[in-house]
Short mmCIF file of C-alpha atoms and ligand atoms in Angstrom, two decimals:
data_model
loop_
_atom_site.label_atom_id
_atom_site.label_comp_id
_atom_site.label_asym_id
_atom_site.label_seq_id
_atom_site.Cartn_x
_atom_site.Cartn_y
_atom_site.Cartn_z
CA UNK M 1 2.86 31.49 -17.35
CA UNK M 2 2.15 28.23 -15.49
CA UNK M 3 0.95 28.29 -11.87
CA UNK M 4 2.81 26.57 -9.02
CA UNK M 5 0.13 23.85 -9.00
CA UNK M 6 0.69 23.23 -12.70
CA UNK M 7 4.46 23.08 -12.16
CA UNK M 8 3.87 20.60 -9.32
CA UNK M 9 1.79 18.38 -11.60
CA UNK M 10 4.48 18.46 -14.29
CA UNK M 11 7.12 17.65 -11.66
CA UNK M 12 5.15 14.69 -10.32
CA UNK M 13 4.76 13.36 -13.87
CA UNK M 14 8.49 13.82 -14.43
CA UNK M 15 9.23 11.71 -11.34
CA UNK M 16 6.87 8.90 -12.35
CA UNK M 17 7.58 8.79 -16.08
CA UNK M 18 11.26 9.72 -16.32
CA UNK M 19 12.64 8.43 -13.02
CA UNK M 20 10.53 5.62 -11.53
CA UNK M 21 9.96 4.00 -14.92
CA UNK M 22 13.69 4.02 -15.60
CA UNK M 23 14.52 2.34 -12.31
CA UNK M 24 15.26 5.14 -9.84
CA UNK M 25 13.85 3.66 -6.65
CA UNK M 26 15.42 5.35 -3.59
CA UNK M 27 12.40 7.01 -1.90
CA UNK M 28 14.52 9.84 -0.44
CA UNK M 29 15.84 10.71 -3.91
CA UNK M 30 12.37 10.55 -5.46
CA UNK M 31 10.95 12.78 -2.71
CA UNK M 32 13.75 15.32 -3.19
CA UNK M 33 13.11 15.35 -6.94
CA UNK M 34 9.40 15.95 -6.17
CA UNK M 35 10.24 18.85 -3.86
CA UNK M 36 12.89 20.85 -5.75
CA UNK M 37 11.29 23.32 -8.19
CA UNK M 38 13.48 22.78 -11.29
CA UNK M 39 11.70 25.61 -13.14
CA UNK M 40 13.22 28.13 -10.70
CA UNK M 41 16.72 27.25 -11.94
CA UNK M 42 16.17 28.15 -15.60
CA UNK M 43 15.43 31.48 -17.24
CA UNK M 44 11.80 32.60 -17.55
CA UNK M 45 11.62 31.80 -21.28
CA UNK M 46 12.54 28.13 -20.63
CA UNK M 47 10.37 27.48 -17.56
CA UNK M 48 7.65 25.69 -19.50
CA UNK M 49 10.33 23.16 -20.60
CA UNK M 50 11.79 22.62 -17.12
CA UNK M 51 10.21 19.19 -16.53
CA UNK M 52 10.99 17.75 -19.97
CA UNK M 53 13.33 14.80 -20.35
CA UNK M 54 16.33 16.87 -21.49
CA UNK M 55 19.12 19.23 -20.43
CA UNK M 56 18.57 22.96 -20.96
CA UNK M 57 20.98 25.84 -21.62
CA UNK M 58 21.86 28.07 -18.63
CA UNK M 59 24.30 30.53 -20.28
CA UNK M 60 28.11 30.52 -20.61
CA UNK M 61 27.72 27.48 -22.94
CA UNK M 62 26.68 25.33 -19.97
CA UNK M 63 23.65 23.20 -19.18
CA UNK M 64 21.35 22.14 -16.37
CA UNK M 65 21.49 18.34 -16.64
CA UNK M 66 18.60 16.07 -17.63
CA UNK M 67 16.44 15.23 -14.56
CA UNK M 68 17.14 11.50 -14.95
CA UNK M 69 20.90 12.04 -14.82
CA UNK M 70 20.57 14.26 -11.72
CA UNK M 71 18.45 11.59 -10.00
CA UNK M 72 20.74 8.75 -11.07
CA UNK M 73 23.91 10.47 -9.83
CA UNK M 74 22.16 11.33 -6.57
CA UNK M 75 20.99 7.74 -6.11
CA UNK M 76 24.46 6.39 -6.88
CA UNK M 77 26.12 8.64 -4.29
CA UNK M 78 23.75 7.12 -1.71
CA UNK M 79 23.25 9.83 0.93
CA UNK M 80 21.60 9.14 4.26
CA UNK M 81 21.42 12.69 5.67
CA UNK M 82 24.50 13.26 7.83
CA UNK M 83 27.04 13.76 5.03
CA UNK M 84 29.28 16.64 4.03
CA UNK M 85 29.16 16.72 0.25
CA UNK M 86 31.25 18.43 -2.41
CA UNK M 87 29.69 19.16 -5.78
CA UNK M 88 31.98 20.18 -8.65
CA UNK M 89 30.10 22.19 -11.30
CA UNK M 90 27.36 24.27 -9.62
CA UNK M 91 25.90 25.38 -12.96
CA UNK M 92 22.29 26.41 -12.32
CA UNK M 93 22.33 25.21 -8.70
CA UNK M 94 19.63 22.57 -9.30
CA UNK M 95 21.71 19.49 -8.47
CA UNK M 96 23.05 21.38 -5.44
CA UNK M 97 19.47 21.93 -4.22
CA UNK M 98 18.74 18.20 -4.54
CA UNK M 99 21.90 17.48 -2.52
CA UNK M 100 20.89 20.07 0.12
CA UNK M 101 17.63 18.14 0.59
CA UNK M 102 19.53 14.91 1.30
CA UNK M 103 22.77 15.82 3.11
CA UNK M 104 23.85 17.88 6.12
CA UNK M 105 26.19 20.31 4.37
CA UNK M 106 26.94 20.94 0.70
CA UNK M 107 29.94 22.74 -0.79
CA UNK M 108 29.68 23.51 -4.48
CA UNK M 109 32.42 24.76 -6.80
CA UNK M 110 31.89 26.60 -10.09
CA UNK M 111 34.48 28.09 -12.42
CA UNK M 112 32.16 30.73 -13.96
CA UNK M 113 31.60 33.52 -11.40
CA UNK M 114 28.36 34.61 -13.08
CA UNK M 115 26.80 31.14 -12.83
CA UNK M 116 27.98 30.79 -9.23
CA UNK M 117 26.41 34.10 -8.27
CA UNK M 118 23.11 33.35 -9.98
CA UNK M 119 22.89 29.87 -8.45
CA UNK M 120 23.66 31.32 -5.00
CA UNK M 121 20.83 33.84 -5.34
CA UNK M 122 18.28 31.20 -6.40
CA UNK M 123 19.28 28.78 -3.63
CA UNK M 124 19.07 31.58 -1.01
CA UNK M 125 15.66 32.68 -2.30
CA UNK M 126 14.40 29.09 -2.01
CA UNK M 127 15.65 28.94 1.59
CA UNK M 128 18.57 26.52 1.27
CA UNK M 129 21.01 27.45 4.01
CA UNK M 130 23.19 24.33 4.16
CA UNK M 131 25.26 25.27 1.12
CA UNK M 132 28.43 27.23 0.42
CA UNK M 133 29.25 28.10 -3.19
CA UNK M 134 32.88 28.72 -4.12
CA UNK M 135 34.32 30.05 -7.36
CA UNK M 136 37.38 28.22 -8.63
CA UNK M 137 38.83 25.21 -10.37
CA UNK M 138 36.84 22.31 -8.97
CA UNK M 139 39.22 19.74 -10.45
CA UNK M 140 41.44 20.66 -7.49
CA UNK M 141 38.61 20.20 -4.99
CA UNK M 142 38.33 22.19 -1.80
CA UNK M 143 41.27 20.99 0.36
CA UNK M 144 40.44 23.28 3.31
CA UNK M 145 37.04 21.65 3.75
CA UNK M 146 38.11 18.02 3.08
CA UNK M 147 37.49 15.19 3.71
CA UNK M 148 34.09 14.77 2.08
CA UNK M 149 31.74 11.85 2.63
CA UNK M 150 30.57 12.27 -0.94
CA UNK M 151 31.75 14.08 -4.07
CA UNK M 152 29.65 14.55 -7.16
CA UNK M 153 31.26 15.91 -10.34
CA UNK M 154 28.82 17.23 -12.91
CA UNK M 155 31.30 17.83 -15.76
CA UNK M 156 33.33 15.31 -17.78
CA UNK M 157 36.83 14.46 -16.56
CA UNK M 158 39.51 12.79 -18.74
CA UNK M 159 40.54 10.72 -15.69
CA UNK M 160 39.80 10.59 -11.98
CA UNK M 161 41.28 13.89 -10.65
CA UNK M 162 43.93 13.06 -8.01
CA UNK M 163 42.98 15.86 -5.58
CA UNK M 164 39.33 14.78 -5.55
CA UNK M 165 40.36 11.18 -4.98
CA UNK M 166 42.41 12.16 -1.94
CA UNK M 167 39.71 14.48 -0.56
CA UNK M 168 37.26 11.57 -0.28
CA UNK M 169 36.74 10.37 3.27
CA UNK M 170 39.02 7.35 3.87
CA UNK M 171 36.18 5.38 5.50
CA UNK M 172 33.65 4.77 2.76
CA UNK M 173 33.83 8.13 0.95
CA UNK M 174 31.95 7.89 -2.32
CA UNK M 175 32.32 9.86 -5.56
CA UNK M 176 30.22 9.85 -8.73
CA UNK M 177 31.69 11.38 -11.88
CA UNK M 178 31.70 11.08 -15.67
CA UNK M 179 35.10 9.89 -16.97
CA UNK M 180 36.08 9.62 -20.63
CA UNK M 181 36.96 11.63 -23.71
CA UNK M 182 35.23 14.60 -25.33
CA UNK M 183 32.68 12.45 -27.14
CA UNK M 184 31.61 9.97 -24.51
CA UNK M 185 32.13 9.17 -20.86
CA UNK M 186 30.96 6.56 -18.39
CA UNK M 187 29.50 7.50 -15.05
CA UNK M 188 31.87 6.02 -12.48
CA UNK M 189 31.24 5.33 -8.82
CA UNK M 190 34.41 5.49 -6.75
CA UNK M 191 34.40 4.15 -3.19
CA UNK M 192 37.33 4.70 -0.86
CA UNK M 193 38.45 2.27 1.87
CA UNK M 194 41.68 3.62 3.39
CA UNK M 195 44.20 3.67 0.59
CA UNK M 196 42.08 1.57 -1.75
CA UNK M 197 39.70 3.08 -4.29
CA UNK M 198 37.17 0.75 -5.87
CA UNK M 199 35.80 1.92 -9.22
CA UNK M 200 32.54 0.76 -10.78
CA UNK M 201 31.52 1.84 -14.28
CA UNK M 202 27.82 2.48 -14.97
CA UNK M 203 26.05 4.04 -17.96
CA UNK M 204 27.51 5.99 -20.92
CA UNK M 205 26.86 9.75 -20.74
CA UNK M 206 27.97 12.97 -22.43
CA UNK M 207 28.70 15.93 -20.16
CA UNK M 208 30.24 19.35 -20.80
CA UNK M 209 33.97 19.32 -19.94
CA UNK M 210 35.56 19.75 -16.57
CA UNK M 211 37.97 22.54 -17.51
CA UNK M 212 40.90 22.86 -15.17
CA UNK M 213 44.24 21.64 -14.00
CA UNK M 214 43.05 18.03 -13.53
CA UNK M 215 40.42 18.25 -16.27
CA UNK M 216 40.47 19.20 -19.94
CA UNK M 217 42.20 22.28 -21.31
CA UNK M 218 39.79 25.10 -22.22
CA UNK M 219 40.34 24.24 -25.90
CA UNK M 220 38.91 20.71 -25.81
CA UNK M 221 36.52 20.04 -28.69
CA UNK M 222 33.20 20.10 -26.87
CA UNK M 223 31.10 21.80 -29.46
CA UNK M 224 27.37 21.52 -29.11
CA UNK M 225 25.86 22.23 -25.69
CA UNK M 226 22.47 20.97 -26.95
CA UNK M 227 23.78 17.41 -27.15
CA UNK M 228 24.87 17.07 -23.53
CA UNK M 229 23.05 15.43 -20.65
N1 LIG Z 1 25.14 20.67 -11.65
C1 LIG Z 1 24.67 21.64 -12.60
C2 LIG Z 1 23.21 21.93 -12.47
O1 LIG Z 1 22.51 21.29 -11.68
O2 LIG Z 1 22.76 22.85 -13.16
C3 LIG Z 1 24.98 21.27 -14.02
C4 LIG Z 1 26.41 21.41 -14.29
S1 LIG Z 1 26.89 21.67 -15.94
C5 LIG Z 1 26.49 20.16 -16.71
C6 LIG Z 1 28.65 21.59 -15.63
C7 LIG Z 1 29.18 22.76 -14.85
O3 LIG Z 1 30.55 22.48 -14.51
C8 LIG Z 1 29.19 24.06 -15.63
O4 LIG Z 1 28.51 25.04 -14.92
C9 LIG Z 1 30.69 24.38 -15.76
O5 LIG Z 1 30.96 25.76 -15.78
C10 LIG Z 1 31.24 23.71 -14.54
N2 LIG Z 1 32.69 23.42 -14.58
C11 LIG Z 1 33.44 22.95 -15.60
N3 LIG Z 1 34.72 22.82 -15.22
C12 LIG Z 1 34.78 23.22 -13.93
C13 LIG Z 1 35.82 23.30 -12.97
N4 LIG Z 1 37.07 22.96 -13.24
N5 LIG Z 1 35.51 23.74 -11.73
C14 LIG Z 1 34.24 24.10 -11.41
N6 LIG Z 1 33.21 24.04 -12.27
C15 LIG Z 1 33.48 23.60 -13.52
#
């Protein structure tokens, strides 16, 4: 079992070698990635792998995303500290913790009750108190809490879900999400100005599916959780 100091060393190396070297440069994002203990969000048998350059299984056929992808999505959503943020796809709770470090209030939606409960317990134990976790179909967003200054979707959508689009704040609301088919998606950055939504495509990625009314059906052919980001 590694000590907290050893985990800290591994985390610092992760930030330098996997993030800084690949072009992540926002100091607030890098500091958050240095602070959040990723090993706390995986099961004990996988802790020694927590700072490797890969996703890891978290149960229910789902994954905690690769650190680089978490950092990139966080950098792209461009938080300055005052925002109300919606995350779709709580999973392990790791990305949510990074968002809690950088925004005023985070709402996170997860369709698997067991994952939501486990993530909630870990986040509470680590002292994050600016987060609410909800169980439900995140492709429909959280209309009662809208609008959101930022929305981050951590599962692949076949197209930009209409409800999420309309729950973005009309003045500069920003969303980052993977859009594409079962095999490959592009990370898109969507910026809202009134009734205009500007869409910028960034890198190719492969996420587990967003399963829901405005996502994929539960039967979509996403087969091998090991191959996702
Ligand atoms: N952000 C997570 C983390 O830091 O561990 C990783 C998320 S994992 C790649 C994708 C998550 O999206 C899974 O936990 C999955 O159950 C969830 N998901 C898929 N479809 C969903 C939906 N319609 N609503 C809410 N969560 C959904």
